[in-house]
CSV table of C-alpha atoms in Angstrom, one decimal:
chain,number,residue,atom,x,y,z
A,1,MET,CA,-1.4,-25.0,9.6
A,2,MET,CA,-1.8,-23.8,13.1
A,3,ASN,CA,-4.9,-24.9,15.0
A,4,ASN,CA,-7.3,-22.8,16.9
A,5,ASP,CA,-5.3,-23.2,20.1
A,6,ASN,CA,-2.2,-21.6,18.5
A,7,GLU,CA,-0.1,-24.7,19.3
A,8,ILE,CA,3.4,-24.8,18.0
A,9,SER,CA,4.7,-27.8,16.1
A,10,ASN,CA,8.2,-28.7,15.1
A,11,LYS,CA,7.4,-27.3,11.6
A,12,THR,CA,6.2,-23.9,12.9
A,13,LYS,CA,8.3,-21.0,11.7
A,14,LEU,CA,9.2,-19.0,14.8
A,15,PHE,CA,10.2,-15.3,14.8
A,16,GLY,CA,11.0,-13.1,17.7
A,17,PHE,CA,10.1,-9.5,18.1
A,18,ILE,CA,12.9,-8.1,20.2
A,19,GLY,CA,12.5,-4.8,22.0
A,20,GLU,CA,12.6,-3.3,25.5
A,21,TYR,CA,8.8,-3.1,25.5
A,22,ALA,CA,8.0,-5.7,22.8
A,23,GLY,CA,5.1,-7.1,24.7
A,24,VAL,CA,3.3,-3.7,24.8
A,25,SER,CA,3.4,-3.3,21.1
A,26,ARG,CA,0.5,-4.5,18.9
A,27,PHE,CA,3.0,-5.7,16.3
A,28,SER,CA,3.2,-9.4,17.4
A,29,ALA,CA,-0.6,-9.7,18.0
A,30,LEU,CA,-1.5,-8.2,14.6
A,31,LEU,CA,1.1,-10.4,12.8
A,32,ASN,CA,-0.1,-13.5,14.5
A,33,LYS,CA,-3.7,-12.7,13.6
A,34,LYS,CA,-2.6,-12.4,10.0
A,35,PHE,CA,-0.8,-15.7,10.1
A,36,LYS,CA,-3.9,-17.4,11.6
A,37,LYS,CA,-6.3,-15.8,9.1
A,38,ASN,CA,-4.2,-17.1,6.2
A,39,THR,CA,-3.5,-20.5,7.8
A,40,VAL,CA,0.3,-19.8,7.8
A,41,ASP,CA,2.2,-22.1,10.2
A,42,ALA,CA,4.3,-19.3,11.8
A,43,MET,CA,4.3,-17.3,15.0
A,44,MET,CA,5.8,-14.0,16.2
A,45,ILE,CA,6.9,-14.1,19.8
A,46,PRO,CA,7.3,-10.7,21.6
A,47,MET,CA,10.6,-10.7,23.6
A,48,ASN,CA,11.0,-8.0,26.2
A,49,ILE,CA,14.8,-7.6,26.3
A,50,ARG,CA,16.7,-5.0,28.2
A,51,GLU,CA,19.6,-3.2,26.6
A,52,ASP,CA,22.2,-5.0,28.7
A,53,ASP,CA,20.8,-8.4,27.5
A,54,PHE,CA,20.3,-7.6,23.8
A,55,PHE,CA,23.7,-8.7,22.6
A,56,PHE,CA,23.5,-12.0,24.4
A,57,THR,CA,19.9,-12.7,23.3
A,58,LEU,CA,20.5,-12.0,19.6
A,59,SER,CA,23.9,-13.8,19.5
A,60,ASN,CA,22.4,-16.9,21.1
A,61,MET,CA,19.6,-17.0,18.5
A,62,LYS,CA,22.1,-18.7,16.2
A,63,LYS,CA,21.8,-21.9,18.1
A,64,SER,CA,18.1,-21.6,19.0
A,65,LYS,CA,15.0,-22.9,17.2
A,66,VAL,CA,13.9,-19.4,16.2
A,67,ASP,CA,14.1,-18.7,12.5
A,68,GLY,CA,14.8,-15.0,12.9
A,69,ALA,CA,13.8,-11.8,14.5
A,70,VAL,CA,12.4,-8.3,14.0
A,71,ILE,CA,14.3,-5.7,15.9
A,72,SER,CA,12.6,-2.8,17.6
A,73,ASN,CA,13.7,0.8,16.8
A,74,GLU,CA,15.9,1.2,20.0
A,75,TYR,CA,18.2,-1.7,19.0
A,76,ILE,CA,18.5,-1.3,15.2
A,77,THR,CA,22.1,0.0,15.3
A,78,LYS,CA,23.2,-2.5,17.9
A,79,SER,CA,22.2,-5.5,15.8
A,80,VAL,CA,24.6,-4.6,13.0
A,81,GLU,CA,27.6,-5.7,14.9
A,82,ILE,CA,26.0,-9.1,15.8
A,83,VAL,CA,24.9,-10.4,12.4
A,84,ASP,CA,27.3,-12.5,10.4
A,85,SER,CA,26.2,-11.2,7.0
A,86,ALA,CA,24.3,-8.2,5.9
A,87,SER,CA,22.6,-6.5,2.9
A,88,GLU,CA,24.3,-3.5,1.3
A,89,LEU,CA,21.6,-1.3,2.8
A,90,VAL,CA,22.6,-2.5,6.3
A,91,LYS,CA,26.3,-1.9,5.6
A,92,LYS,CA,25.8,1.6,4.2
A,93,SER,CA,23.1,2.7,6.6
A,94,GLY,CA,24.4,1.2,9.9
A,95,MET,CA,21.0,-0.2,10.8
A,96,CYS,CA,19.4,-3.6,10.8
A,97,ASP,CA,15.8,-4.2,11.8
A,98,ILE,CA,15.2,-7.8,10.6
A,99,VAL,CA,17.5,-10.9,10.9
A,100,PHE,CA,17.1,-14.4,9.4
A,101,LYS,CA,18.8,-17.5,10.8
A,102,GLU,CA,20.7,-19.5,8.1
A,103,GLY,CA,22.2,-22.5,9.7
A,104,GLU,CA,24.1,-21.1,12.7
A,105,ARG,CA,24.6,-17.7,11.1
A,106,LEU,CA,22.4,-14.5,11.1
A,107,ARG,CA,21.8,-12.5,8.0
A,108,GLY,CA,20.6,-8.9,8.5
A,109,ASP,CA,18.5,-6.6,6.4
A,110,VAL,CA,16.3,-3.5,6.5
A,111,PHE,CA,12.5,-3.5,6.0
A,112,ILE,CA,11.1,-0.6,7.9
A,113,THR,CA,12.4,2.0,5.4
A,114,ARG,CA,10.6,0.2,2.6
A,115,VAL,CA,7.4,0.6,4.6
A,116,LEU,CA,8.1,4.3,5.0
A,117,LEU,CA,8.8,4.8,1.3
A,118,GLU,CA,5.6,3.0,0.3
A,119,LYS,CA,3.6,5.1,2.8
A,120,LEU,CA,5.0,8.4,1.4
A,121,LYS,CA,4.1,7.2,-2.2
A,122,ASP,CA,0.6,6.3,-1.0
A,123,LEU,CA,0.3,9.8,0.5
A,124,GLY,CA,1.4,11.4,-2.8
A,125,ALA,CA,4.4,13.0,-1.2
A,126,VAL,CA,7.3,14.0,-3.5
A,127,LYS,CA,9.0,17.0,-1.9
A,128,ILE,CA,10.5,15.8,1.3
A,129,ALA,CA,12.3,17.7,4.2
A,130,LEU,CA,14.7,15.3,6.0
A,131,LEU,CA,16.0,16.1,9.4
A,132,GLY,CA,19.2,14.4,10.8
A,133,THR,CA,22.1,12.2,9.8
A,134,SER,CA,21.1,9.0,11.7
A,135,SER,CA,21.0,5.5,10.3
A,136,HIS,CA,17.3,6.0,9.4
A,137,ALA,CA,18.3,9.1,7.5
A,138,LYS,CA,21.0,7.1,5.7
A,139,ALA,CA,18.7,4.3,4.8
A,140,PHE,CA,16.0,6.7,3.4
A,141,SER,CA,18.6,8.7,1.4
A,142,LEU,CA,19.9,5.5,-0.2
A,143,MET,CA,16.4,4.5,-1.3
A,144,ALA,CA,14.9,7.9,-2.0
A,145,CYS,CA,14.8,7.6,-5.8
A,146,GLY,CA,11.8,9.5,-7.1
A,147,PHE,CA,11.6,11.9,-4.2
A,148,GLU,CA,12.9,15.5,-4.1
A,149,VAL,CA,14.8,15.6,-0.8
A,150,SER,CA,16.1,18.6,1.1
A,151,TYR,CA,18.4,17.9,4.0
A,152,PHE,CA,18.4,19.7,7.4
A,153,TYR,CA,20.5,19.5,10.6
A,154,ASP,CA,22.0,21.8,13.2
A,155,ASN,CA,25.5,20.8,12.3
A,156,LEU,CA,26.2,21.8,8.7
A,157,GLU,CA,29.7,20.2,8.6
A,158,GLU,CA,28.2,16.9,9.7
A,159,LEU,CA,25.4,17.2,7.3
A,160,MET,CA,27.8,17.9,4.4
A,161,SER,CA,29.8,14.8,5.4
A,162,PHE,CA,26.6,12.8,5.5
A,163,CYS,CA,25.7,13.9,1.9
A,164,THR,CA,29.2,13.1,0.7
A,165,GLU,CA,29.1,9.6,2.3
A,166,MET,CA,25.6,9.0,0.8
A,167,GLU,CA,26.9,10.2,-2.6
A,168,ILE,CA,24.1,12.7,-2.9
A,169,PRO,CA,24.9,15.0,-5.9
A,170,ASP,CA,24.1,18.8,-5.5
A,171,ALA,CA,22.4,18.2,-2.2
A,172,ASP,CA,20.0,20.9,-0.9
A,173,VAL,CA,21.6,21.4,2.5
A,174,ASN,CA,20.1,23.6,5.2
A,175,ARG,CA,20.7,24.5,8.8
A,176,ILE,CA,18.0,24.1,11.4
A,177,ALA,CA,18.8,25.2,15.0
A,178,GLU,CA,17.3,26.6,18.1
A,179,GLY,CA,16.4,30.3,17.8
A,180,MET,CA,15.6,30.0,14.1
A,181,ASP,CA,12.1,30.2,12.5
A,182,VAL,CA,11.8,27.3,10.0
A,183,ASP,CA,8.7,27.0,7.8
A,184,PHE,CA,8.2,23.5,6.2
A,185,SER,CA,4.8,24.3,4.7
A,186,GLY,CA,6.4,24.2,1.2
A,187,PHE,CA,7.1,20.5,1.5
A,188,ASP,CA,4.8,17.6,1.1
A,189,ALA,CA,6.3,15.7,4.1
A,190,LEU,CA,8.7,16.2,6.9
A,191,LEU,CA,10.8,13.2,8.2
A,192,ASP,CA,12.5,13.6,11.5
A,193,PHE,CA,15.5,11.3,11.9
A,194,SER,CA,17.5,13.7,14.0
A,195,ASP,CA,18.7,13.6,17.6
A,196,LEU,CA,17.3,17.1,18.3
A,197,ALA,CA,15.6,17.2,21.7
A,198,LYS,CA,13.3,20.1,20.7
A,199,LEU,CA,11.9,21.3,17.4
A,200,ASP,CA,10.6,24.6,18.7
A,201,MET,CA,12.2,26.3,15.7
A,202,ILE,CA,9.5,24.8,13.4
A,203,THR,CA,6.8,27.4,12.8
A,204,GLN,CA,4.8,25.6,10.1
A,205,PHE,CA,4.4,21.9,9.3
A,206,PRO,CA,3.7,20.3,5.9
A,207,LEU,CA,0.6,18.2,5.5
A,208,TYR,CA,2.4,15.1,6.7
A,209,SER,CA,5.1,14.8,9.4
A,210,LEU,CA,6.6,11.4,10.2
A,211,ASP,CA,9.2,9.7,12.3
A,212,MET,CA,9.7,6.0,13.3
A,213,LYS,CA,9.4,6.4,17.0
A,214,ASN,CA,7.3,3.9,18.9
A,215,SER,CA,5.0,4.9,21.8
A,216,LYS,CA,7.7,4.2,24.4
A,217,GLU,CA,10.2,6.6,22.7
A,218,TYR,CA,10.1,10.4,23.1
A,219,SER,CA,9.3,12.1,19.9
A,220,ALA,CA,10.3,15.8,19.6
A,221,LEU,CA,8.4,15.9,16.3
A,222,GLN,CA,5.2,14.7,17.9
A,223,THR,CA,5.6,17.2,20.8
A,224,ARG,CA,6.0,20.1,18.4
A,225,ALA,CA,3.2,18.9,16.2
A,226,ILE,CA,0.8,18.8,19.2
A,227,HIS,CA,1.8,22.4,20.0
A,228,LEU,CA,1.0,23.6,16.5
A,229,ASP,CA,-2.1,21.4,16.1
A,230,ALA,CA,-0.5,19.6,13.2
A,231,ALA,CA,-0.8,16.0,12.0
A,232,TYR,CA,1.8,13.4,13.1
A,233,ILE,CA,2.5,9.9,11.9
A,234,GLY,CA,4.8,7.6,14.0
A,235,TYR,CA,5.5,3.9,14.2
A,236,ASP,CA,2.3,3.0,15.9
A,237,ASN,CA,0.2,4.9,13.3
A,238,MET,CA,1.9,2.8,10.6
A,239,ILE,CA,1.5,-0.6,12.4
A,240,GLU,CA,-0.9,-2.0,9.9
A,241,GLU,CA,1.6,-1.3,7.0
A,242,ILE,CA,4.5,-2.6,9.1
A,243,THR,CA,2.9,-5.9,9.9
A,244,ALA,CA,1.8,-6.3,6.3
A,245,LYS,CA,5.4,-5.9,5.1
A,246,ALA,CA,6.7,-8.2,7.8
A,247,TYR,CA,4.1,-10.8,6.9
A,248,THR,CA,5.2,-10.7,3.2
A,249,ILE,CA,8.9,-11.0,4.0
A,250,ILE,CA,8.5,-13.9,6.5
A,251,THR,CA,6.0,-15.9,4.4
A,252,LYS,CA,8.1,-15.4,1.2
A,253,GLY,CA,11.1,-16.9,3.0
């Protein structure tokens, strides 16, 4: 086990947390606190990596002493092209937020969506409004068994293609666009995985509104929620659940 000085031995399992502002996030500190509390010989190292250096950093992890990495939200689509093998969820969603080194190869997977699904179940949410067609939206749709999901986006043609690609039968497809008045109060939760810069068309929020944006990313959902004095849950509000899931995955391996 690690000693009180947090010294690293040649048996310590090392993981990197890769993000543009990884050092600012509480993720690594909370996870390391959990490792220490449970006498697990592992350490999460925050790695502040600029976009221009991301490909080089992750690619070179294959020959490093690091056992894997958690990828911050801003780089989850870029990591897909770097990993050597990937889960079906990575392949179908186009996002990868955790990688494991196996020999000199990297295997990619998705874990953040599982945290979100568990959060929604804990909140008792069943009827979900999903905004967007991004990789996050794809991952959620692929794992949304047990939820009643309605799909929203400003481009109906793109949304229909999304539902076809995700093999969603009889999808409830809806347009949301600037100038409209959209009331989500009939849903249990609203998930924003869109690229919409403003959500001023929302007139009423459900009890829960979530996205996976961290504190360094602009959140149109949070901005609109503040305007309407509605509750908002983002990445940093879920940090305890996220670190708990990462701890389970890393220690299980």
